[in-house]
Tab-separated table of C-alpha atoms in Angstrom:
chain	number	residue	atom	x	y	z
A	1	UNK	CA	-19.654	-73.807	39.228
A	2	UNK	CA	-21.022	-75.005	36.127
A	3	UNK	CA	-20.353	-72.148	33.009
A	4	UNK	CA	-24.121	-71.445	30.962
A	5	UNK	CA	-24.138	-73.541	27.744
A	6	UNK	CA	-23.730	-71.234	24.947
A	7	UNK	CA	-26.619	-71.962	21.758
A	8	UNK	CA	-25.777	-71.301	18.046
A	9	UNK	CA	-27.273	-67.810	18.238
A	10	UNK	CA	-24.735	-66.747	20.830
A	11	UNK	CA	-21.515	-68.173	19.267
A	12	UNK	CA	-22.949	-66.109	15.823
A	13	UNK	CA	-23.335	-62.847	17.977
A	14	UNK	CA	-19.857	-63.242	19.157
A	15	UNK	CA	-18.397	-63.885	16.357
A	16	UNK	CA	-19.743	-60.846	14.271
A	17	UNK	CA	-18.605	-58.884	16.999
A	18	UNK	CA	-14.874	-60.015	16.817
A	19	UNK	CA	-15.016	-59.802	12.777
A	20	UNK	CA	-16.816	-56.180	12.916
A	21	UNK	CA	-14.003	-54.448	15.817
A	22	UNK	CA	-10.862	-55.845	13.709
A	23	UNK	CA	-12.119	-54.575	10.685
A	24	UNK	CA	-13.289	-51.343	11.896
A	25	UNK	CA	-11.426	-47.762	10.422
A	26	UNK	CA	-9.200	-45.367	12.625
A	27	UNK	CA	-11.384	-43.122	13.666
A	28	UNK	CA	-10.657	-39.772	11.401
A	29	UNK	CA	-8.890	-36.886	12.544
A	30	UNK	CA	-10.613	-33.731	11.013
A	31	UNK	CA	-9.038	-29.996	10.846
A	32	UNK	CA	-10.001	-27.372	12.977
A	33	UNK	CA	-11.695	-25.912	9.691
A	34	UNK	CA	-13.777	-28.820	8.909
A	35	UNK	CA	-15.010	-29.384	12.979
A	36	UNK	CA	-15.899	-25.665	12.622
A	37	UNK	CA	-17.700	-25.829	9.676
A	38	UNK	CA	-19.138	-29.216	10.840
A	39	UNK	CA	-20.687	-27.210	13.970
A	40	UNK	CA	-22.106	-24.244	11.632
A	41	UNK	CA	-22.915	-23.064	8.335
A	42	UNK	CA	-19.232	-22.065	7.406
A	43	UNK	CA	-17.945	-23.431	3.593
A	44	UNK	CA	-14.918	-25.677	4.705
A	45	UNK	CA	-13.372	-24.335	1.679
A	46	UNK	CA	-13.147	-21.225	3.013
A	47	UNK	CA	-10.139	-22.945	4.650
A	48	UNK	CA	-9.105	-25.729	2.178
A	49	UNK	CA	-5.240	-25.744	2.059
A	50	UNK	CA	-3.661	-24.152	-0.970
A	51	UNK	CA	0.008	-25.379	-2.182
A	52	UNK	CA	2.758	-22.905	-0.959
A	53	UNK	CA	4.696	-23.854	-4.033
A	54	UNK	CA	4.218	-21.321	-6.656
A	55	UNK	CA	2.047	-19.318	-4.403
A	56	UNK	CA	2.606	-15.290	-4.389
A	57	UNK	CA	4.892	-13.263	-1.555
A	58	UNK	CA	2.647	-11.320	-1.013
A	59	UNK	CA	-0.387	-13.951	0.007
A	60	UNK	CA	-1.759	-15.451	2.715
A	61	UNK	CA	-2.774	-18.035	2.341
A	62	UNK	CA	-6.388	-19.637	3.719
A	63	UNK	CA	-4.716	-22.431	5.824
A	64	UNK	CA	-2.876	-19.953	8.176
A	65	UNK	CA	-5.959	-18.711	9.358
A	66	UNK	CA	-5.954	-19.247	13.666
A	67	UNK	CA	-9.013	-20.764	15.255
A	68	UNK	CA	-11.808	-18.801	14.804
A	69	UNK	CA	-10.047	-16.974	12.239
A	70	UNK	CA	-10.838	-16.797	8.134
A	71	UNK	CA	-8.629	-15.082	5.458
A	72	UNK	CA	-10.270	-12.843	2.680
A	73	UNK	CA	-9.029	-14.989	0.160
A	74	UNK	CA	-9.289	-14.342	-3.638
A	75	UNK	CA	-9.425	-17.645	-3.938
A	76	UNK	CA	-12.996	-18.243	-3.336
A	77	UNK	CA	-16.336	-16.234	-3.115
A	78	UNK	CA	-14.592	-13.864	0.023
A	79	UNK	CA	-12.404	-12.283	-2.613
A	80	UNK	CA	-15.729	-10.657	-2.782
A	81	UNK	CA	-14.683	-8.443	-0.045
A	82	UNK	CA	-11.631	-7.738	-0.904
A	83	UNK	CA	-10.611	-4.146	-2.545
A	84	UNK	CA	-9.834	-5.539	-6.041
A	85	UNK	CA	-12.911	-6.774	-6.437
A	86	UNK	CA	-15.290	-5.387	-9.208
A	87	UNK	CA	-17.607	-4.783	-6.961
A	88	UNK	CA	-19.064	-1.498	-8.435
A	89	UNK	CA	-20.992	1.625	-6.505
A	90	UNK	CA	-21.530	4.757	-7.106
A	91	UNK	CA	-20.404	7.335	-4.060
A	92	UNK	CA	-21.435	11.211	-3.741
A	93	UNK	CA	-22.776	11.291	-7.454
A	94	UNK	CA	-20.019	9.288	-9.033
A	95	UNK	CA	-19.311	5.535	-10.402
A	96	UNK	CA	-16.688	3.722	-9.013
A	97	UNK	CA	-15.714	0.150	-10.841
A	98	UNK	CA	-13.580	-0.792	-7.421
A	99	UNK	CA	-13.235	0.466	-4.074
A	100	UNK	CA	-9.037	-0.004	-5.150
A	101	UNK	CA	-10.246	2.196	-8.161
A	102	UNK	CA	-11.946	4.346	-5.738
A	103	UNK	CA	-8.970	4.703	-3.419
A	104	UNK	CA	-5.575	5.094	-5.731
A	105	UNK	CA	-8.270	7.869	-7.813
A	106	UNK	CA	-7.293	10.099	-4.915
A	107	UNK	CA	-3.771	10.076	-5.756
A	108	UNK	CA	-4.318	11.729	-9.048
A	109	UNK	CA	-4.110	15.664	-9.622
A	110	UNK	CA	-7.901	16.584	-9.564
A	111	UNK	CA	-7.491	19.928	-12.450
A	112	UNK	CA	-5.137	21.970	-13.857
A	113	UNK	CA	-4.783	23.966	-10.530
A	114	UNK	CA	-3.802	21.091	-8.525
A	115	UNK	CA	-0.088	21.732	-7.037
A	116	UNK	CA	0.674	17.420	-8.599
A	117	UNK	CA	-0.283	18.365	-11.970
A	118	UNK	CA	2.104	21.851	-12.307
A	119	UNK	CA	4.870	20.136	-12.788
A	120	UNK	CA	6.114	19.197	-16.333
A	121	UNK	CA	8.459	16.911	-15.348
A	122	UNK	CA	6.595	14.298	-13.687
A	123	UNK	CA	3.978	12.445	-16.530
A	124	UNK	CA	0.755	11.123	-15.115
A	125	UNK	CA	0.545	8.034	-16.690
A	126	UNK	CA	-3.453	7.881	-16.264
A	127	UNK	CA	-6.192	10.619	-15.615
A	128	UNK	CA	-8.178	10.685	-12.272
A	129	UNK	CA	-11.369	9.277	-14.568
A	130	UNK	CA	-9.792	6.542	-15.726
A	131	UNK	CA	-8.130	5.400	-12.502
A	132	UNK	CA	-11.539	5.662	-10.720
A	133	UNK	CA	-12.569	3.078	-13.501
A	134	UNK	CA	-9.965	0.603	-12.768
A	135	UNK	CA	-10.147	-2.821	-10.343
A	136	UNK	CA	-7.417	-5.061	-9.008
A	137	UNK	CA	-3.907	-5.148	-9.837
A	138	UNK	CA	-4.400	-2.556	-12.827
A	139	UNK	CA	-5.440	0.000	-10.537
A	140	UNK	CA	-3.029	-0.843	-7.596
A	141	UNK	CA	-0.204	-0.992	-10.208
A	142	UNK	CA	-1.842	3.068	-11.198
A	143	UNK	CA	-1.976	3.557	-7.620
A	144	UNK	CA	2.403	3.176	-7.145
A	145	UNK	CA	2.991	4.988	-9.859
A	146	UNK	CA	1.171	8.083	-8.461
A	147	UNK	CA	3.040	7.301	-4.978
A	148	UNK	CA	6.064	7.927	-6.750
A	149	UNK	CA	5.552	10.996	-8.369
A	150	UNK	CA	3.809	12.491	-5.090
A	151	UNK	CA	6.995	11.061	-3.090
A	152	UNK	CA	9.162	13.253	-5.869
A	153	UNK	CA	6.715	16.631	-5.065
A	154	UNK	CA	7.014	16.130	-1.286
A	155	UNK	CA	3.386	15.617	-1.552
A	156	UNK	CA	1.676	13.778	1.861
A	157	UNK	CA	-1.893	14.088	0.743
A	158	UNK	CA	-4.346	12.871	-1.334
A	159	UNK	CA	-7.746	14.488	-2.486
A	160	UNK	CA	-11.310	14.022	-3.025
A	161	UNK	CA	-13.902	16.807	-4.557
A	162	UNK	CA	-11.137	19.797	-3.531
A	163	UNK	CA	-10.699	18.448	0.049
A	164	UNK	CA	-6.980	17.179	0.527
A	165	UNK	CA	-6.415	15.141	3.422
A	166	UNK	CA	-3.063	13.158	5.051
A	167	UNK	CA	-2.872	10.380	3.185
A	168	UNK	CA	-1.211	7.967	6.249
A	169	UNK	CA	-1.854	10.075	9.657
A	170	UNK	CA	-0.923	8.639	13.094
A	171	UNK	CA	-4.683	8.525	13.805
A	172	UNK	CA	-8.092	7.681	12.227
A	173	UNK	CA	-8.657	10.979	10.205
A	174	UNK	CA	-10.743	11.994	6.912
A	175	UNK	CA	-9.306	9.969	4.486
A	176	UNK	CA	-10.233	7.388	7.234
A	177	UNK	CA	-13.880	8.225	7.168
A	178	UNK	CA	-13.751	8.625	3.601
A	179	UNK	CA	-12.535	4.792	3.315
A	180	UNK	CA	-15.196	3.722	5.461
A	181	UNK	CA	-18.235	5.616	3.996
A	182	UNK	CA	-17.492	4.266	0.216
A	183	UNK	CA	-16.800	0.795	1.488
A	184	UNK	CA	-20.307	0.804	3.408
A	185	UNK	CA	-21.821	1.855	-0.019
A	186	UNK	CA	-19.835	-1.057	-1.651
A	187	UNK	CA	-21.649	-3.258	0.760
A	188	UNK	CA	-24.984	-1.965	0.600
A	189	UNK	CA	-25.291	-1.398	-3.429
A	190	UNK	CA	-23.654	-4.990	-4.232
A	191	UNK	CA	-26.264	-7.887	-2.758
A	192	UNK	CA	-23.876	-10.668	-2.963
A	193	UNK	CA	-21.078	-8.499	-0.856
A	194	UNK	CA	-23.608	-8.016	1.459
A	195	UNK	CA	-24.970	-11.782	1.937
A	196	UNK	CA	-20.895	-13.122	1.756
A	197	UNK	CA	-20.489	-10.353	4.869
A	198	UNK	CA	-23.554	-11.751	6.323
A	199	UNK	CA	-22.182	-15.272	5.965
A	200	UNK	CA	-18.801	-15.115	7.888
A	201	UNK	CA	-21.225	-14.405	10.837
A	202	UNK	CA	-18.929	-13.625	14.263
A	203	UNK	CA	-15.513	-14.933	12.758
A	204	UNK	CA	-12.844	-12.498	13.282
A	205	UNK	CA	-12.006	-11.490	9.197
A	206	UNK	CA	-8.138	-11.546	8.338
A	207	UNK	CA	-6.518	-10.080	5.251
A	208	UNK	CA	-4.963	-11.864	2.366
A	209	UNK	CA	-1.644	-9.831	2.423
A	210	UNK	CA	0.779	-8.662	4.513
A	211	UNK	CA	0.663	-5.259	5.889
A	212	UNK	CA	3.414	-3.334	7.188
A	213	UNK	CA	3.418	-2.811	11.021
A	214	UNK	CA	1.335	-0.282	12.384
A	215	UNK	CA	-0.284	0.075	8.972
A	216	UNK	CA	-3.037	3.195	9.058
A	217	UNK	CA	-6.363	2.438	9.651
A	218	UNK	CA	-7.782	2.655	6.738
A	219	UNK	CA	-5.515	-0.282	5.295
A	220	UNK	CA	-7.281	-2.253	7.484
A	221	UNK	CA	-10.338	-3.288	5.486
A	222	UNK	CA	-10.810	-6.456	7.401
A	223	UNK	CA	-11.691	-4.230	10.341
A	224	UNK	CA	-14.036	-1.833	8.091
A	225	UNK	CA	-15.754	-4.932	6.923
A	226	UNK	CA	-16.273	-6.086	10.540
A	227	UNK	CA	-17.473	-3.084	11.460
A	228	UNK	CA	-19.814	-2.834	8.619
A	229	UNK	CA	-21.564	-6.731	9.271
A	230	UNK	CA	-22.114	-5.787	13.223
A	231	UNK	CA	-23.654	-2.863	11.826
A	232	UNK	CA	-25.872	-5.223	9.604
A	233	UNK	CA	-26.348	-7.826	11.595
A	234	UNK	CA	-27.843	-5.278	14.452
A	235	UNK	CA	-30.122	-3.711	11.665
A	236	UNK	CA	-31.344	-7.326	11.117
C-alpha cells in the first residue's frame, strides 16, 4: 500500500494546525454570576466580589449570594432598594425623606398626650418631625435610641396618626400592612426604584444584613420588594 504524496499546501495546513492547538489558552472558567449574567440582562457587578477584610459585621456581602440569588447591596445601584436609601415619598398627606425615616418615626411620642412622652425622665433625643426627615444610619441610630426608652416604659407598640399597633407580633399585623403600603408608594413615586425592581426580573432578592431568626415580617423588605415587582410586572 503506497501512502498519498503529501504537496506543499498540505504540509502548511498541518503545520498551522500543530502551532495554533499548542498555543491555544485554557479555556476560562467563569462564576456562576458572570454565566448568569452572560445568559440575561443581569449587571455582573451585581455580584462582583467585595474584600472581607475591613468589611462591616453586619454585611453581606454580594458574593454570598446562592444561585439564582442577588443581595441588596449598598454597594451598587440595588442599595436603591434598600431602607436607607433617600428614596423620598410622601404617604397619607405627609413627606417622608426614607422609608427607615418613615419607620423608626413611629417610635416617637406623637403629642403631649402620648403615654412615651409623660415621662420626665426619659429625654427624646429627636422629635417625631425630624426623625421622619432622616435616611440611613442617622435615622436607624434615632430609631435605637427610641427602642430604649420604650424598652424602659414597658412600651410594645409603636404609632402612626393615633393608631398604636404591636410593634413585633407573632403574625403579619398592622404595622405589617403599614410597612408594605409606604414601601409600595416608595416604589411607585421614585422611577429609578421602580426600573432597578423591574431589573432584578425573577431572581429571588436577599438582604444585605443579618436578621435575627424568625425576624417579623415586616423586617423582611426583600420579601415586600418581591411582592411589590410581581405586582408590577403583572400590571405590565
Amino acid at each position: 500500500m503506497t501512502t498519498p504524496e503529501l504537496n506543499l499546501s498540505s504540509i502548511l495546513a498541518l503545520l498551522l494546525v500543530v502551532i495554533c492547538g499548542c498555543r491555544s489558552a485554557a479555556p476560562t472558567i467563569r462564576s456562576p454570576a458572570e454565566l448568569l449574567a452572560a445568559r440575561t440582562n443581569y449587571p455582573v457587578r451585581w455580584w462582583t466580589p467585595v474584600a472581607t477584610n475591613g468589611a462591616p459585621s453586619w454585611e453581606i456581602l454580594p458574593q454570598e449570594a446562592k444561585p439564582g440569588e442577588v443581595i441588596l447591596s449598598k454597594r451598587n445601584e440595588l442599595g436603591l432598594l434598600s431602607n436607607f436609601a433617600a428614596t423620598p415619598f410622601t404617604f397619607r398627606g405627609k413627606r417622608y425623606a426614607s422609608l427607615e425615616g418613615f419607620w423608626q418615626m413611629m417610635k416617637y411620642p406623637e403629642g403631649a398626650d402620648d403615654p412615651r412622652a409623660k415621662s420626665v425622665e426619659l429625654p427624646w433625643a429627636h422629635t417625631r418631625e425630624q426623625v421622619a426627615q432622616m435616611t440611613a444610619f442617622e435615622a436607624k441610630r434615632a430609631g435605637d435610641l427610641a427602642s430604649e426608652n420604650m424598652k424602659r416604659l414597658g412600651i410594645t407598640w409603636v404609632s402612626f396618626q393615633g393608631q398604636r399597633m404591636e410593634y413585633r407580633p407573632a403574625a403579619p399585623g398592622e404595622h405589617y400592612r403599614l410597612i408594605v403600603a409606604a414601601t409600595r408608594e416608595k416604589v411607585r413615586q421614585n422611577p429609578e426604584v421602580q426600573r432597578v425592581l423591574l431589573a432584578t426580573g425573577d431572581l429571588i432578592l436577599k438582604p444585605d444584613h443579618h436578621q435575627e431568626a424568625n425576624a417579623p415580617a415586616a423586617w423582611r423588605y426583600y420579601e415586600i420588594l418581591m411582592q411589590i415587582r410581581a405586582e408590577s410586572q403583572r400590571r405590565k
